[in-house]
C-alpha angles and dihedrals in degrees: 000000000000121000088167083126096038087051091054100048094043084057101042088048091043091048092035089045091044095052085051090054100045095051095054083044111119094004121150131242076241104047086041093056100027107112116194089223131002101273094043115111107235115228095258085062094047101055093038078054099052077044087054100044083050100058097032084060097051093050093058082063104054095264112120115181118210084234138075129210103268110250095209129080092247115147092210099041095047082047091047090052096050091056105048085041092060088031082062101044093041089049090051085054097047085053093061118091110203135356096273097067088050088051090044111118104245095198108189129176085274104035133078119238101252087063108123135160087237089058092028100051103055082034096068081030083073096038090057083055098053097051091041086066091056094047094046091048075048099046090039097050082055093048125020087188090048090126095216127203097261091136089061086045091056092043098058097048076054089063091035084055094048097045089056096028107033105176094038097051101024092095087049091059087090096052105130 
């Protein structure tokens, strides 16, 4: 029985979801709905957003969590979001047995046939990365001494390099 797969992905979600997690913590009602300019998404949309996709994702697969993506800017209620998200995922990793069943197509009524846990999961990893740049530009325009969690950020593309580089990263696994 290998979870070798299933292993790596757990760890690069957990880091990818933390880091999420850790950028919208101790932000205000203000800093989560302010917008540089009128068409800009504000931080509390973008993280309901990388909640959404999430979702959205898992239910084209046949998961359906008993939660939504909260709809207001609330600090505790988007946190709150990003952990049962990756507790659920997490959850829906730590049932599989063995790689195979990771790598097994889910086709659902709104997935193709080639959808499967093993393609969908780095897949919204990466999407975490990519919107934790725009709230931490965000974070960061509101406040210039917002200490952000660049060292988790780093962190994670540390796991994400060893995963796909193994003898080259694998001394970078222990960076703080």
């Amino acid at each position: 029985m290998f979870r070798e797969r299933i292993t790596m992905i757990s760890e690069i979600f957990r880091a990818s979801s933390q880091v999420v997690y850790k950028a919208v913590d101790g932000a205000t009602k203000e800093e989560l709905t302010w917008k540089p300019a009128p068409e800009s998404r504000p931080i509390a949309e973008i993280a309901a957003h990388i909640i959404r996709v999430d979702l959205h994702f898992l239910k084209k697969m046949g998961y359906v969590p008993a939660f939504e993506a909260p709809k207001t800017g609330d600090e505790h209620a988007l946190k709150s979001a990003v952990k049962k998200t990756e507790e659920y995922v997490l959850e829906i990793l730590n049932g599989l047995s063995e790689d195979s069943e990771l790598m097994k197509p889910r086709p659902s009524e709104i997935a193709p046939e080639h959808e499967s846990l093993d393609h969908i999961l780095p897949h919204l990893s990466q999407h975490h990365l990519y919107h934790l740049a725009q709230i931490i530009y965000l974070r960061r325009a509101l406040d210039r001494k917002w200490k952000s969690p660049v060292e988790d950020w780093e962190k994670t593309t540390y796991i994400i390099g060893s995963y796909l580089h193994p003898k080259a990263t694998a001394a970078l696994r222990d960076v703080p």
